[in-house]
C-alpha positions as a printed NumPy array, in Angstrom:
array([[ 56.828,  11.545, -15.393],
       [ 54.947,   8.312, -14.661],
       [ 51.483,   9.893, -15.08 ],
       [ 52.291,  10.981, -18.639],
       [ 53.464,   7.468, -19.41 ],
       [ 50.109,   6.1  , -18.207],
       [ 48.211,   8.417, -20.53 ],
       [ 50.259,   7.266, -23.52 ],
       [ 49.877,   3.595, -22.619],
       [ 46.115,   3.928, -22.211],
       [ 45.537,   5.644, -25.539],
       [ 47.783,   3.277, -27.493],
       [ 46.799,   0.163, -29.403],
       [ 48.08 ,  -2.225, -26.713],
       [ 46.011,  -3.328, -23.757],
       [ 46.31 ,  -1.042, -20.725],
       [ 48.001,  -2.341, -17.605],
       [ 45.926,  -3.733, -14.758],
       [ 42.401,  -5.049, -14.57 ],
       [ 38.97 ,  -3.607, -15.225],
       [ 38.79 ,  -1.796, -11.874],
       [ 42.192,  -0.202, -12.543],
       [ 41.013,   0.922, -15.989],
       [ 37.892,   2.405, -14.449],
       [ 39.854,   4.251, -11.752],
       [ 42.369,   5.64 , -14.256],
       [ 39.574,   6.569, -16.663],
       [ 37.721,   8.513, -13.974],
       [ 40.961,  10.229, -12.977],
       [ 41.7  ,  11.183, -16.597],
       [ 38.18 ,  12.559, -16.931],
       [ 38.577,  14.664, -13.795],
       [ 41.98 ,  15.886, -14.999],
       [ 40.504,  17.151, -18.267],
       [ 41.495,  14.345, -20.65 ],
       [ 38.078,  13.036, -21.731],
       [ 39.232,  11.42 , -25.001],
       [ 41.905,   9.378, -23.212],
       [ 39.359,   8.553, -20.5  ],
       [ 36.819,   7.421, -23.093],
       [ 39.344,   5.118, -24.783],
       [ 40.217,   3.464, -21.483],
       [ 36.619,   3.304, -20.238],
       [ 35.493,   1.71 , -23.533],
       [ 37.79 ,  -1.207, -22.716],
       [ 36.419,  -1.402, -19.188],
       [ 32.813,  -1.305, -20.461],
       [ 33.557,  -4.05 , -22.996],
       [ 34.921,  -6.232, -20.187],
       [ 32.104,  -5.371, -17.727],
       [ 29.068,  -4.401, -19.863],
       [ 26.669,  -4.608, -16.908],
       [ 28.566,  -2.077, -14.767],
       [ 26.471,   1.078, -14.452],
       [ 29.307,   3.082, -12.903],
       [ 31.686,   2.226, -15.764],
       [ 29.012,   2.996, -18.349],
       [ 28.158,   6.331, -16.731],
       [ 31.821,   7.355, -16.601],
       [ 32.188,   6.289, -20.244],
       [ 29.116,   8.298, -21.276],
       [ 30.445,  11.397, -19.475],
       [ 33.875,  10.971, -21.106],
       [ 32.278,  10.536, -24.537],
       [ 30.119,  13.623, -24.03 ],
       [ 33.048,  15.713, -22.791],
       [ 35.142,  14.655, -25.789],
       [ 32.296,  15.63 , -28.156],
       [ 31.429,  12.05 , -29.096],
       [ 27.758,  12.92 , -28.712],
       [ 26.221,  10.013, -30.64 ],
       [ 28.337,   7.543, -28.663],
       [ 27.431,   9.284, -25.403],
       [ 23.733,   9.082, -26.3  ],
       [ 24.087,   5.335, -26.915],
       [ 25.859,   4.84 , -23.57 ],
       [ 23.312,   6.923, -21.646],
       [ 20.494,   5.021, -23.411],
       [ 22.006,   1.717, -22.205],
       [ 21.841,   2.996, -18.634],
       [ 18.228,   4.176, -19.033],
       [ 17.205,   0.882, -20.635],
       [ 18.755,  -1.101, -17.779],
       [ 17.441,   1.168, -15.018],
       [ 14.627,   3.597, -15.889],
       [ 15.01 ,   5.309, -12.483],
       [ 18.341,   6.938, -13.444],
       [ 17.448,  10.634, -13.755],
       [ 21.044,  11.645, -14.555],
       [ 21.138,   9.189, -17.458],
       [ 17.953,  10.706, -18.901],
       [ 19.541,  14.146, -18.559],
       [ 22.745,  12.972, -20.25 ],
       [ 20.758,  11.261, -23.003],
       [ 18.766,  14.423, -23.646],
       [ 21.853,  16.641, -23.754],
       [ 23.677,  14.197, -26.013],
       [ 20.776,  14.024, -28.459],
       [ 20.518,  17.809, -28.416],
       [ 24.215,  18.103, -29.285],
       [ 23.797,  15.672, -32.195],
       [ 21.129,  18.015, -33.572],
       [ 18.177,  15.821, -32.569],
       [ 16.395,  18.572, -30.65 ],
       [ 13.025,  16.834, -30.996],
       [ 14.456,  13.584, -29.614],
       [ 16.128,  15.427, -26.733],
       [ 12.837,  16.752, -25.388],
       [ 11.417,  13.496, -23.984],
       [ 14.443,  12.309, -21.949],
       [ 14.917,  15.827, -20.566],
       [ 11.226,  16.006, -19.629],
       [ 11.554,  12.661, -17.835],
       [ 14.639,  13.887, -15.957],
       [ 12.753,  17.033, -14.886],
       [  9.717,  14.981, -13.821],
       [ 11.987,  12.804, -11.685],
       [ 13.986,  15.706, -10.217],
       [ 12.086,  19.007, -10.633],
       [ 14.469,  20.628,  -8.136],
       [ 17.503,  20.071, -10.395],
       [ 18.113,  23.45 , -12.065],
       [ 20.355,  22.053, -14.818],
       [ 17.613,  19.662, -15.917],
       [ 14.956,  22.382, -15.948],
       [ 17.207,  24.822, -17.806],
       [ 18.087,  22.284, -20.513],
       [ 14.441,  21.348, -21.037],
       [ 13.421,  25.007, -21.316],
       [ 16.177,  25.625, -23.87 ],
       [ 15.162,  22.627, -25.978],
       [ 11.504,  23.65 , -25.898],
       [ 12.397,  27.244, -26.817],
       [ 14.456,  25.979, -29.758],
       [ 11.569,  23.815, -30.936],
       [  9.119,  26.735, -30.622],
       [ 11.457,  29.01 , -32.572],
       [ 11.769,  26.412, -35.344],
       [  7.982,  26.055, -35.623],
       [  7.546,  29.818, -35.845],
       [  9.948,  30.128, -38.794]])
């Protein structure tokens, strides 16, 4: 099947077929289809070629997070936040990524910023409450 061939080509050592936009499109498709590691590998190439592209970097960060590359995801989300401090989703992703690396203290600030920007977003509020509860529990020990 041609789709399977694409997955193998994209995760191999050789350069993937097509240009940066093609890599991005295939990476997003792989992410949606449940292949985040393959998506991350392809999107890393796209991000290296177009380091200023927020959409590529966000897709890469999501793929890294979904493939449990939490430190890498945190770095990618931080790049987005540094370039555009109005990106609430990037703050949320940064906070979750830091939390998953075990940096619960570090996760609190980006999650609080995401909640301040979008207090109506239940996922943001829930994550911040969980981080704060974890920190409280640790202090009480």
